[in-house]
């Protein structure tokens, strides 16, 4: 290996890493929405990038959903098991928080899907 | 001349087999669209053994044949873009001196990915795809480096056997 080879590799890797960090910073959940459904019906769609608090109150019960810094968390609920409250924050496409007693589903829907059509050989 | 044609044919066959092996074994890097690019091993070697013109022919014939046999026509466009760009970059780097096979192959791996990404962005008319570029650059460095190392280790043996 020659000096120029190493230089080339280091420069390319550095450019890649810097780009990676820049992309991370630029698109933390960009364009993704948070969909809340109750009993199979859409309750509302919310922007993942906008910090907000959504309170869902109906005959089934009460849930408080907090969207902050590109993450979604259920911070309060009056259900028996509190599984939704104890659930970790979600931030990635297709992740969900579910409150079974209240038939509540909080899901992140991103623009892009991870599946691919074909590989170039 | 006959020797040249035979050697080209052998190299194309070798490249096709490597493409086929790669399709058989799932080298999974956990990221869609990233693979080792074993066939580029042949292109890099041809570049050093027979020069740019023949290496280019081998690369193009390989891509078209592989697309017809194992791949699909949609993928052909991407393969051609990657193949042509990476070939151009590798031929230039080799000419410019100061780079060994490893550097040439690394640059080839990166430009191969970038060529495909440019076509992908043109096809879907969405520049947001460029967000994927950093990942592809890093992947290209790694795969290109591996291919370059393999080429460097095999080249002397092939040179020796060709003398006979």
PDB file of C-alpha atoms in Angstrom:
ATOM      1  CA  UNK A   1       0.000   0.000   0.000  1.00  0.00           C
ATOM      2  CA  UNK A   2       1.293   3.434  -0.897  1.00  0.00           C
ATOM      3  CA  UNK A   3       1.001   6.737   0.922  1.00  0.00           C
ATOM      4  CA  UNK A   4      -1.549   8.053  -1.525  1.00  0.00           C
ATOM      5  CA  UNK A   5      -3.711   4.952  -1.017  1.00  0.00           C
ATOM      6  CA  UNK A   6      -3.891   5.524   2.704  1.00  0.00           C
ATOM      7  CA  UNK A   7      -4.592   9.226   2.161  1.00  0.00           C
ATOM      8  CA  UNK A   8      -7.398   8.360  -0.254  1.00  0.00           C
ATOM      9  CA  UNK A   9      -8.953   5.853   2.129  1.00  0.00           C
ATOM     10  CA  UNK A  10      -8.746   8.202   5.103  1.00  0.00           C
ATOM     11  CA  UNK A  11     -10.238  11.108   3.129  1.00  0.00           C
ATOM     12  CA  UNK A  12     -13.104   8.961   1.801  1.00  0.00           C
ATOM     13  CA  UNK A  13     -13.877   7.497   5.207  1.00  0.00           C
ATOM     14  CA  UNK A  14     -13.784  10.931   6.834  1.00  0.00           C
ATOM     15  CA  UNK A  15     -16.081  12.346   4.139  1.00  0.00           C
ATOM     16  CA  UNK A  16     -18.456   9.433   4.638  1.00  0.00           C
ATOM     17  CA  UNK A  17     -18.538   9.798   8.404  1.00  0.00           C
ATOM     18  CA  UNK A  18     -19.038  13.564   8.275  1.00  0.00           C
ATOM     19  CA  UNK A  19     -21.825  13.048   5.747  1.00  0.00           C
ATOM     20  CA  UNK A  20     -23.387  10.422   7.963  1.00  0.00           C
ATOM     21  CA  UNK A  21     -23.399  12.767  10.947  1.00  0.00           C
ATOM     22  CA  UNK A  22     -24.800  15.599   8.832  1.00  0.00           C
ATOM     23  CA  UNK A  23     -27.603  13.379   7.554  1.00  0.00           C
ATOM     24  CA  UNK A  24     -28.367  12.169  11.067  1.00  0.00           C
ATOM     25  CA  UNK A  25     -28.629  15.748  12.252  1.00  0.00           C
ATOM     26  CA  UNK A  26     -30.700  16.861   9.269  1.00  0.00           C
ATOM     27  CA  UNK A  27     -33.275  14.138   9.130  1.00  0.00           C
ATOM     28  CA  UNK A  28     -34.012  13.008  12.655  1.00  0.00           C
ATOM     29  CA  UNK A  29     -37.347  11.490  11.777  1.00  0.00           C
ATOM     30  CA  UNK A  30     -37.908  14.063   9.037  1.00  0.00           C
ATOM     31  CA  UNK A  31     -41.335  13.874   7.493  1.00  0.00           C
ATOM     32  CA  UNK A  32     -42.579  11.123   9.762  1.00  0.00           C
ATOM     33  CA  UNK A  33     -45.998  11.305  11.343  1.00  0.00           C
ATOM     34  CA  UNK A  34     -47.471   9.837  14.490  1.00  0.00           C
ATOM     35  CA  UNK A  35     -50.769   8.085  13.935  1.00  0.00           C
ATOM     36  CA  UNK A  36     -53.029   7.462  16.887  1.00  0.00           C
ATOM     37  CA  UNK A  37     -55.876   4.995  16.476  1.00  0.00           C
ATOM     38  CA  UNK A  38     -58.558   4.110  19.016  1.00  0.00           C
ATOM     39  CA  UNK A  39     -60.541   0.894  18.575  1.00  0.00           C
ATOM     40  CA  UNK A  40     -59.258   0.578  14.994  1.00  0.00           C
ATOM     41  CA  UNK A  41     -60.338   4.053  13.962  1.00  0.00           C
ATOM     42  CA  UNK A  42     -57.877   6.852  13.277  1.00  0.00           C
ATOM     43  CA  UNK A  43     -58.016   9.376  16.090  1.00  0.00           C
ATOM     44  CA  UNK A  44     -55.480  11.744  14.607  1.00  0.00           C
ATOM     45  CA  UNK A  45     -52.187  12.226  12.721  1.00  0.00           C
ATOM     46  CA  UNK A  46     -49.478  14.331  14.285  1.00  0.00           C
ATOM     47  CA  UNK A  47     -46.171  15.703  13.059  1.00  0.00           C
ATOM     48  CA  UNK A  48     -43.253  13.883  14.703  1.00  0.00           C
ATOM     49  CA  UNK A  49     -41.041  16.970  14.332  1.00  0.00           C
ATOM     50  CA  UNK A  50     -43.419  19.232  16.242  1.00  0.00           C
ATOM     51  CA  UNK A  51     -43.334  19.036  20.028  1.00  0.00           C
ATOM     52  CA  UNK A  52     -46.860  18.595  21.313  1.00  0.00           C
ATOM     53  CA  UNK A  53     -48.997  16.865  23.886  1.00  0.00           C
ATOM     54  CA  UNK A  54     -52.112  14.953  22.892  1.00  0.00           C
ATOM     55  CA  UNK A  55     -54.663  13.897  25.466  1.00  0.00           C
ATOM     56  CA  UNK A  56     -57.093  11.185  24.490  1.00  0.00           C
ATOM     57  CA  UNK A  57     -60.202  10.979  26.620  1.00  0.00           C
ATOM     58  CA  UNK A  58     -63.128   8.707  25.791  1.00  0.00           C
ATOM     59  CA  UNK A  59     -65.380   6.038  27.322  1.00  0.00           C
ATOM     60  CA  UNK A  60     -62.483   3.584  27.302  1.00  0.00           C
ATOM     61  CA  UNK A  61     -60.190   5.754  29.400  1.00  0.00           C
ATOM     62  CA  UNK A  62     -57.522   8.419  29.388  1.00  0.00           C
ATOM     63  CA  UNK A  63     -54.058   8.469  27.741  1.00  0.00           C
ATOM     64  CA  UNK A  64     -51.531  11.254  27.452  1.00  0.00           C
ATOM     65  CA  UNK A  65     -49.175  11.117  24.453  1.00  0.00           C
ATOM     66  CA  UNK A  66     -46.182  13.421  24.391  1.00  0.00           C
ATOM     67  CA  UNK A  67     -44.220  14.130  21.206  1.00  0.00           C
ATOM     68  CA  UNK A  68     -40.868  15.772  21.919  1.00  0.00           C
ATOM     69  CA  UNK A  69     -37.512  15.888  20.118  1.00  0.00           C
ATOM     70  CA  UNK A  70     -38.652  13.391  17.489  1.00  0.00           C
ATOM     71  CA  UNK A  71     -39.701  10.782  20.044  1.00  0.00           C
ATOM     72  CA  UNK A  72     -43.141   9.678  21.155  1.00  0.00           C
ATOM     73  CA  UNK A  73     -43.972   8.643  24.699  1.00  0.00           C
ATOM     74  CA  UNK A  74     -47.136   7.783  26.564  1.00  0.00           C
ATOM     75  CA  UNK A  75     -46.582   9.576  29.854  1.00  0.00           C
ATOM     76  CA  UNK A  76     -49.883   9.005  31.626  1.00  0.00           C
ATOM     77  CA  UNK A  77     -52.864   6.692  31.470  1.00  0.00           C
ATOM     78  CA  UNK A  78     -55.595   5.455  33.747  1.00  0.00           C
ATOM     79  CA  UNK A  79     -55.463   1.873  32.535  1.00  0.00           C
ATOM     80  CA  UNK A  80     -54.825  -1.031  34.940  1.00  0.00           C
ATOM     81  CA  UNK A  81     -51.474  -2.335  33.771  1.00  0.00           C
ATOM     82  CA  UNK A  82     -49.686   0.881  32.699  1.00  0.00           C
ATOM     83  CA  UNK A  83     -47.805  -1.062  30.036  1.00  0.00           C
ATOM     84  CA  UNK A  84     -48.123   1.835  27.611  1.00  0.00           C
ATOM     85  CA  UNK A  85     -46.713   4.259  30.184  1.00  0.00           C
ATOM     86  CA  UNK A  86     -43.795   1.981  30.993  1.00  0.00           C
ATOM     87  CA  UNK A  87     -43.065   1.409  27.294  1.00  0.00           C
ATOM     88  CA  UNK A  88     -39.854   3.011  26.055  1.00  0.00           C
ATOM     89  CA  UNK A  89     -40.047   6.089  23.863  1.00  0.00           C
ATOM     90  CA  UNK A  90     -40.413   5.342  20.166  1.00  0.00           C
ATOM     91  CA  UNK A  91     -38.800   7.283  17.336  1.00  0.00           C
ATOM     92  CA  UNK A  92     -38.399   5.024  14.284  1.00  0.00           C
ATOM     93  CA  UNK A  93     -40.642   4.092  11.382  1.00  0.00           C
ATOM     94  CA  UNK A  94     -43.254   1.438  12.206  1.00  0.00           C
ATOM     95  CA  UNK A  95     -42.587   1.442  15.947  1.00  0.00           C
ATOM     96  CA  UNK A  96     -45.688   1.320  18.107  1.00  0.00           C
ATOM     97  CA  UNK A  97     -46.888   1.860  21.645  1.00  0.00           C
ATOM     98  CA  UNK A  98     -50.067  -0.006  22.392  1.00  0.00           C
ATOM     99  CA  UNK A  99     -52.495   0.348  25.263  1.00  0.00           C
ATOM    100  CA  UNK A 100     -54.642  -2.761  25.072  1.00  0.00           C
ATOM    101  CA  UNK A 101     -57.276  -1.897  27.733  1.00  0.00           C
ATOM    102  CA  UNK A 102     -58.014   1.369  25.908  1.00  0.00           C
ATOM    103  CA  UNK A 103     -57.638  -0.135  22.415  1.00  0.00           C
ATOM    104  CA  UNK A 104     -55.136   2.612  21.694  1.00  0.00           C
ATOM    105  CA  UNK A 105     -52.347   2.311  19.142  1.00  0.00           C
ATOM    106  CA  UNK A 106     -49.660   4.949  18.681  1.00  0.00           C
ATOM    107  CA  UNK A 107     -47.630   4.301  15.562  1.00  0.00           C
ATOM    108  CA  UNK A 108     -44.878   6.147  13.738  1.00  0.00           C
ATOM    109  CA  UNK A 109     -45.359   6.260  10.000  1.00  0.00           C
ATOM    110  CA  UNK A 110     -42.348   7.384   8.019  1.00  0.00           C
ATOM    111  CA  UNK A 111     -42.223   8.306   4.361  1.00  0.00           C
ATOM    112  CA  UNK A 112     -39.749   5.693   3.242  1.00  0.00           C
ATOM    113  CA  UNK A 113     -39.955   1.937   3.523  1.00  0.00           C
ATOM    114  CA  UNK A 114     -37.000  -0.317   4.113  1.00  0.00           C
ATOM    115  CA  UNK A 115     -37.886  -2.914   1.513  1.00  0.00           C
ATOM    116  CA  UNK A 116     -36.071  -3.155  -1.801  1.00  0.00           C
ATOM    117  CA  UNK A 117     -37.213  -4.245  -5.259  1.00  0.00           C
ATOM    118  CA  UNK A 118     -34.073  -5.722  -6.727  1.00  0.00           C
ATOM    119  CA  UNK A 119     -30.326  -5.819  -6.438  1.00  0.00           C
ATOM    120  CA  UNK A 120     -28.056  -4.781  -9.273  1.00  0.00           C
ATOM    121  CA  UNK A 121     -25.779  -7.736  -9.956  1.00  0.00           C
TER     122      UNK A 121
ATOM    123  CA  UNK B   1      -5.067 -11.813 -31.284  1.00  0.00           C
ATOM    124  CA  UNK B   2      -6.476 -15.269 -30.606  1.00  0.00           C
ATOM    125  CA  UNK B   3      -4.785 -15.229 -27.234  1.00  0.00           C
ATOM    126  CA  UNK B   4      -6.301 -11.854 -26.450  1.00  0.00           C
ATOM    127  CA  UNK B   5      -9.805 -13.007 -27.359  1.00  0.00           C
ATOM    128  CA  UNK B   6      -9.381 -16.147 -25.278  1.00  0.00           C
ATOM    129  CA  UNK B   7      -8.146 -14.233 -22.269  1.00  0.00           C
ATOM    130  CA  UNK B   8     -11.041 -11.756 -22.524  1.00  0.00           C
ATOM    131  CA  UNK B   9     -13.505 -14.630 -22.721  1.00  0.00           C
ATOM    132  CA  UNK B  10     -11.973 -16.347 -19.688  1.00  0.00           C
ATOM    133  CA  UNK B  11     -12.096 -13.118 -17.698  1.00  0.00           C
ATOM    134  CA  UNK B  12     -15.737 -12.481 -18.644  1.00  0.00           C
ATOM    135  CA  UNK B  13     -16.615 -16.043 -17.650  1.00  0.00           C
ATOM    136  CA  UNK B  14     -14.784 -15.616 -14.356  1.00  0.00           C
ATOM    137  CA  UNK B  15     -16.554 -12.344 -13.647  1.00  0.00           C
ATOM    138  CA  UNK B  16     -19.926 -13.940 -14.419  1.00  0.00           C
ATOM    139  CA  UNK B  17     -19.218 -16.837 -12.096  1.00  0.00           C
ATOM    140  CA  UNK B  18     -18.191 -14.453  -9.330  1.00  0.00           C
ATOM    141  CA  UNK B  19     -21.424 -12.493  -9.837  1.00  0.00           C
ATOM    142  CA  UNK B  20     -23.351 -15.738  -9.622  1.00  0.00           C
ATOM    143  CA  UNK B  21     -21.549 -16.861  -6.470  1.00  0.00           C
ATOM    144  CA  UNK B  22     -22.261 -13.498  -4.922  1.00  0.00           C
ATOM    145  CA  UNK B  23     -25.953 -13.826  -5.750  1.00  0.00           C
ATOM    146  CA  UNK B  24     -25.973 -17.300  -4.172  1.00  0.00           C
ATOM    147  CA  UNK B  25     -24.265 -16.394  -0.925  1.00  0.00           C
ATOM    148  CA  UNK B  26     -26.088 -13.713   0.989  1.00  0.00           C
ATOM    149  CA  UNK B  27     -23.289 -11.439   2.145  1.00  0.00           C
ATOM    150  CA  UNK B  28     -25.484  -9.521   4.483  1.00  0.00           C
ATOM    151  CA  UNK B  29     -24.132  -6.175   5.574  1.00  0.00           C
ATOM    152  CA  UNK B  30     -27.412  -5.225   7.181  1.00  0.00           C
ATOM    153  CA  UNK B  31     -27.937  -2.382   4.738  1.00  0.00           C
ATOM    154  CA  UNK B  32     -29.977  -2.783   1.561  1.00  0.00           C
ATOM    155  CA  UNK B  33     -28.093  -2.507  -1.708  1.00  0.00           C
ATOM    156  CA  UNK B  34     -24.652  -3.178  -0.314  1.00  0.00           C
ATOM    157  CA  UNK B  35     -22.601  -6.065  -1.515  1.00  0.00           C
ATOM    158  CA  UNK B  36     -19.014  -7.115  -1.909  1.00  0.00           C
ATOM    159  CA  UNK B  37     -18.786  -6.692  -5.678  1.00  0.00           C
ATOM    160  CA  UNK B  38     -16.698  -9.786  -6.309  1.00  0.00           C
ATOM    161  CA  UNK B  39     -16.917  -9.306 -10.074  1.00  0.00           C
ATOM    162  CA  UNK B  40     -14.946  -6.101  -9.717  1.00  0.00           C
ATOM    163  CA  UNK B  41     -12.013  -8.252  -8.706  1.00  0.00           C
ATOM    164  CA  UNK B  42     -11.794  -9.383 -12.319  1.00  0.00           C
ATOM    165  CA  UNK B  43     -12.122  -5.840 -13.649  1.00  0.00           C
ATOM    166  CA  UNK B  44      -9.339  -4.573 -11.376  1.00  0.00           C
ATOM    167  CA  UNK B  45      -7.089  -7.465 -12.384  1.00  0.00           C
ATOM    168  CA  UNK B  46      -7.847  -7.002 -16.082  1.00  0.00           C
ATOM    169  CA  UNK B  47      -6.954  -3.338 -15.740  1.00  0.00           C
ATOM    170  CA  UNK B  48      -3.483  -4.310 -14.563  1.00  0.00           C
ATOM    171  CA  UNK B  49      -3.010  -7.387 -16.744  1.00  0.00           C
ATOM    172  CA  UNK B  50      -4.368  -6.214 -20.083  1.00  0.00           C
ATOM    173  CA  UNK B  51      -4.892  -2.455 -19.835  1.00  0.00           C
ATOM    174  CA  UNK B  52      -7.871  -0.118 -19.826  1.00  0.00           C
ATOM    175  CA  UNK B  53      -9.472  -0.992 -23.163  1.00  0.00           C
ATOM    176  CA  UNK B  54      -9.826  -4.680 -22.456  1.00  0.00           C
ATOM    177  CA  UNK B  55     -10.808  -4.186 -18.841  1.00  0.00           C
ATOM    178  CA  UNK B  56     -13.618  -1.885 -19.968  1.00  0.00           C
ATOM    179  CA  UNK B  57     -14.865  -4.434 -22.507  1.00  0.00           C
ATOM    180  CA  UNK B  58     -14.799  -7.197 -19.909  1.00  0.00           C
ATOM    181  CA  UNK B  59     -16.701  -5.049 -17.428  1.00  0.00           C
ATOM    182  CA  UNK B  60     -19.402  -4.062 -19.925  1.00  0.00           C
ATOM    183  CA  UNK B  61     -19.875  -7.557 -21.368  1.00  0.00           C
ATOM    184  CA  UNK B  62     -20.070  -8.972 -17.866  1.00  0.00           C
ATOM    185  CA  UNK B  63     -22.722  -6.492 -16.754  1.00  0.00           C
ATOM    186  CA  UNK B  64     -24.954  -7.056 -19.788  1.00  0.00           C
ATOM    187  CA  UNK B  65     -24.634 -10.848 -19.645  1.00  0.00           C
ATOM    188  CA  UNK B  66     -25.225 -11.033 -15.912  1.00  0.00           C
ATOM    189  CA  UNK B  67     -28.295  -8.800 -16.162  1.00  0.00           C
ATOM    190  CA  UNK B  68     -29.735 -11.091 -18.852  1.00  0.00           C
ATOM    191  CA  UNK B  69     -28.973 -14.320 -17.017  1.00  0.00           C
ATOM    192  CA  UNK B  70     -29.333 -13.695 -13.272  1.00  0.00           C
ATOM    193  CA  UNK B  71     -30.665 -10.177 -12.901  1.00  0.00           C
ATOM    194  CA  UNK B  72     -33.396  -8.072 -14.360  1.00  0.00           C
ATOM    195  CA  UNK B  73     -33.497  -5.285 -16.885  1.00  0.00           C
ATOM    196  CA  UNK B  74     -34.287  -2.601 -14.327  1.00  0.00           C
ATOM    197  CA  UNK B  75     -31.098  -3.427 -12.484  1.00  0.00           C
ATOM    198  CA  UNK B  76     -29.070  -3.291 -15.718  1.00  0.00           C
ATOM    199  CA  UNK B  77     -29.239   0.498 -15.786  1.00  0.00           C
ATOM    200  CA  UNK B  78     -27.825   0.731 -12.273  1.00  0.00           C
ATOM    201  CA  UNK B  79     -25.114  -1.812 -12.959  1.00  0.00           C
ATOM    202  CA  UNK B  80     -24.065   0.025 -16.118  1.00  0.00           C
ATOM    203  CA  UNK B  81     -23.917   3.387 -14.361  1.00  0.00           C
ATOM    204  CA  UNK B  82     -21.876   1.962 -11.506  1.00  0.00           C
ATOM    205  CA  UNK B  83     -19.664  -0.023 -13.852  1.00  0.00           C
ATOM    206  CA  UNK B  84     -18.891   2.875 -16.190  1.00  0.00           C
ATOM    207  CA  UNK B  85     -18.236   5.446 -13.464  1.00  0.00           C
ATOM    208  CA  UNK B  86     -16.087   3.125 -11.379  1.00  0.00           C
ATOM    209  CA  UNK B  87     -14.156   2.062 -14.443  1.00  0.00           C
ATOM    210  CA  UNK B  88     -13.465   5.665 -15.449  1.00  0.00           C
ATOM    211  CA  UNK B  89     -12.269   6.527 -11.944  1.00  0.00           C
ATOM    212  CA  UNK B  90     -10.084   3.439 -11.666  1.00  0.00           C
ATOM    213  CA  UNK B  91      -8.486   3.956 -15.079  1.00  0.00           C
ATOM    214  CA  UNK B  92      -7.747   7.604 -14.202  1.00  0.00           C
ATOM    215  CA  UNK B  93      -6.247   6.764 -10.821  1.00  0.00           C
ATOM    216  CA  UNK B  94      -4.119   4.026 -12.302  1.00  0.00           C
ATOM    217  CA  UNK B  95      -2.804   6.441 -14.935  1.00  0.00           C
ATOM    218  CA  UNK B  96      -2.124   9.197 -12.421  1.00  0.00           C
ATOM    219  CA  UNK B  97       0.487   7.030 -10.637  1.00  0.00           C
ATOM    220  CA  UNK B  98       1.095   7.096  -6.921  1.00  0.00           C
ATOM    221  CA  UNK B  99      -1.785   4.725  -6.247  1.00  0.00           C
ATOM    222  CA  UNK B 100      -1.454   0.973  -5.813  1.00  0.00           C
ATOM    223  CA  UNK B 101      -4.107  -1.568  -6.723  1.00  0.00           C
ATOM    224  CA  UNK B 102      -5.671  -1.092  -3.306  1.00  0.00           C
ATOM    225  CA  UNK B 103      -6.204   2.624  -3.764  1.00  0.00           C
ATOM    226  CA  UNK B 104      -7.485   2.112  -7.298  1.00  0.00           C
ATOM    227  CA  UNK B 105      -9.915  -0.575  -6.149  1.00  0.00           C
ATOM    228  CA  UNK B 106     -11.120   1.493  -3.186  1.00  0.00           C
ATOM    229  CA  UNK B 107     -11.881   4.463  -5.423  1.00  0.00           C
ATOM    230  CA  UNK B 108     -13.597   2.040  -7.797  1.00  0.00           C
ATOM    231  CA  UNK B 109     -15.786   0.631  -5.032  1.00  0.00           C
ATOM    232  CA  UNK B 110     -16.881   4.072  -3.891  1.00  0.00           C
ATOM    233  CA  UNK B 111     -17.557   5.405  -7.384  1.00  0.00           C
ATOM    234  CA  UNK B 112     -19.464   2.243  -8.276  1.00  0.00           C
ATOM    235  CA  UNK B 113     -21.900   2.934  -5.443  1.00  0.00           C
ATOM    236  CA  UNK B 114     -22.116   6.623  -6.247  1.00  0.00           C
ATOM    237  CA  UNK B 115     -22.835   5.907  -9.926  1.00  0.00           C
ATOM    238  CA  UNK B 116     -25.732   3.674  -8.961  1.00  0.00           C
ATOM    239  CA  UNK B 117     -27.046   6.226  -6.508  1.00  0.00           C
ATOM    240  CA  UNK B 118     -27.000   8.985  -9.137  1.00  0.00           C
ATOM    241  CA  UNK B 119     -29.062   6.830 -11.509  1.00  0.00           C
ATOM    242  CA  UNK B 120     -31.432   5.929  -8.674  1.00  0.00           C
ATOM    243  CA  UNK B 121     -31.929   9.603  -7.861  1.00  0.00           C
ATOM    244  CA  UNK B 122     -32.592  10.335 -11.556  1.00  0.00           C
ATOM    245  CA  UNK B 123     -35.043   7.448 -11.886  1.00  0.00           C
ATOM    246  CA  UNK B 124     -37.149   8.332  -8.861  1.00  0.00           C
ATOM    247  CA  UNK B 125     -36.548  12.075  -9.445  1.00  0.00           C
ATOM    248  CA  UNK B 126     -35.876  12.550  -5.791  1.00  0.00           C
ATOM    249  CA  UNK B 127     -32.681  14.180  -4.539  1.00  0.00           C
ATOM    250  CA  UNK B 128     -33.479  13.029  -1.000  1.00  0.00           C
ATOM    251  CA  UNK B 129     -31.905   9.749  -2.002  1.00  0.00           C
ATOM    252  CA  UNK B 130     -28.552  11.490  -1.652  1.00  0.00           C
ATOM    253  CA  UNK B 131     -28.984  11.097   2.080  1.00  0.00           C
ATOM    254  CA  UNK B 132     -27.860   7.569   1.419  1.00  0.00           C
ATOM    255  CA  UNK B 133     -24.556   8.691  -0.115  1.00  0.00           C
ATOM    256  CA  UNK B 134     -22.439   8.690   3.090  1.00  0.00           C
ATOM    257  CA  UNK B 135     -23.428   5.106   3.864  1.00  0.00           C
ATOM    258  CA  UNK B 136     -22.567   4.057   0.336  1.00  0.00           C
ATOM    259  CA  UNK B 137     -19.221   5.883   0.421  1.00  0.00           C
ATOM    260  CA  UNK B 138     -18.165   4.072   3.604  1.00  0.00           C
ATOM    261  CA  UNK B 139     -19.432   0.734   2.294  1.00  0.00           C
ATOM    262  CA  UNK B 140     -17.580   1.354  -0.983  1.00  0.00           C
ATOM    263  CA  UNK B 141     -14.329   1.997   0.872  1.00  0.00           C
ATOM    264  CA  UNK B 142     -14.638  -1.252   2.814  1.00  0.00           C
ATOM    265  CA  UNK B 143     -15.637  -3.475  -0.098  1.00  0.00           C
ATOM    266  CA  UNK B 144     -13.189  -1.780  -2.466  1.00  0.00           C
ATOM    267  CA  UNK B 145     -10.396  -2.254   0.050  1.00  0.00           C
ATOM    268  CA  UNK B 146     -11.157  -5.977   0.388  1.00  0.00           C
ATOM    269  CA  UNK B 147     -11.335  -6.444  -3.374  1.00  0.00           C
ATOM    270  CA  UNK B 148      -8.086  -4.500  -3.788  1.00  0.00           C
ATOM    271  CA  UNK B 149      -6.312  -6.684  -1.244  1.00  0.00           C
ATOM    272  CA  UNK B 150      -7.591  -9.835  -2.924  1.00  0.00           C
ATOM    273  CA  UNK B 151      -6.500  -8.553  -6.344  1.00  0.00           C
ATOM    274  CA  UNK B 152      -3.049  -7.635  -5.066  1.00  0.00           C
ATOM    275  CA  UNK B 153      -2.547 -11.101  -3.609  1.00  0.00           C
ATOM    276  CA  UNK B 154      -3.754 -12.952  -6.714  1.00  0.00           C
ATOM    277  CA  UNK B 155      -2.122 -10.860  -9.415  1.00  0.00           C
ATOM    278  CA  UNK B 156       1.442 -12.256  -9.101  1.00  0.00           C
ATOM    279  CA  UNK B 157       0.166 -15.826  -9.388  1.00  0.00           C
ATOM    280  CA  UNK B 158      -1.825 -15.049 -12.522  1.00  0.00           C
ATOM    281  CA  UNK B 159       1.115 -13.147 -14.057  1.00  0.00           C
ATOM    282  CA  UNK B 160       3.313 -16.207 -13.459  1.00  0.00           C
ATOM    283  CA  UNK B 161       0.870 -18.638 -15.001  1.00  0.00           C
ATOM    284  CA  UNK B 162       0.335 -16.408 -18.020  1.00  0.00           C
ATOM    285  CA  UNK B 163       4.027 -16.562 -18.913  1.00  0.00           C
ATOM    286  CA  UNK B 164       3.805 -20.274 -19.581  1.00  0.00           C
TER     287      UNK B 164
END
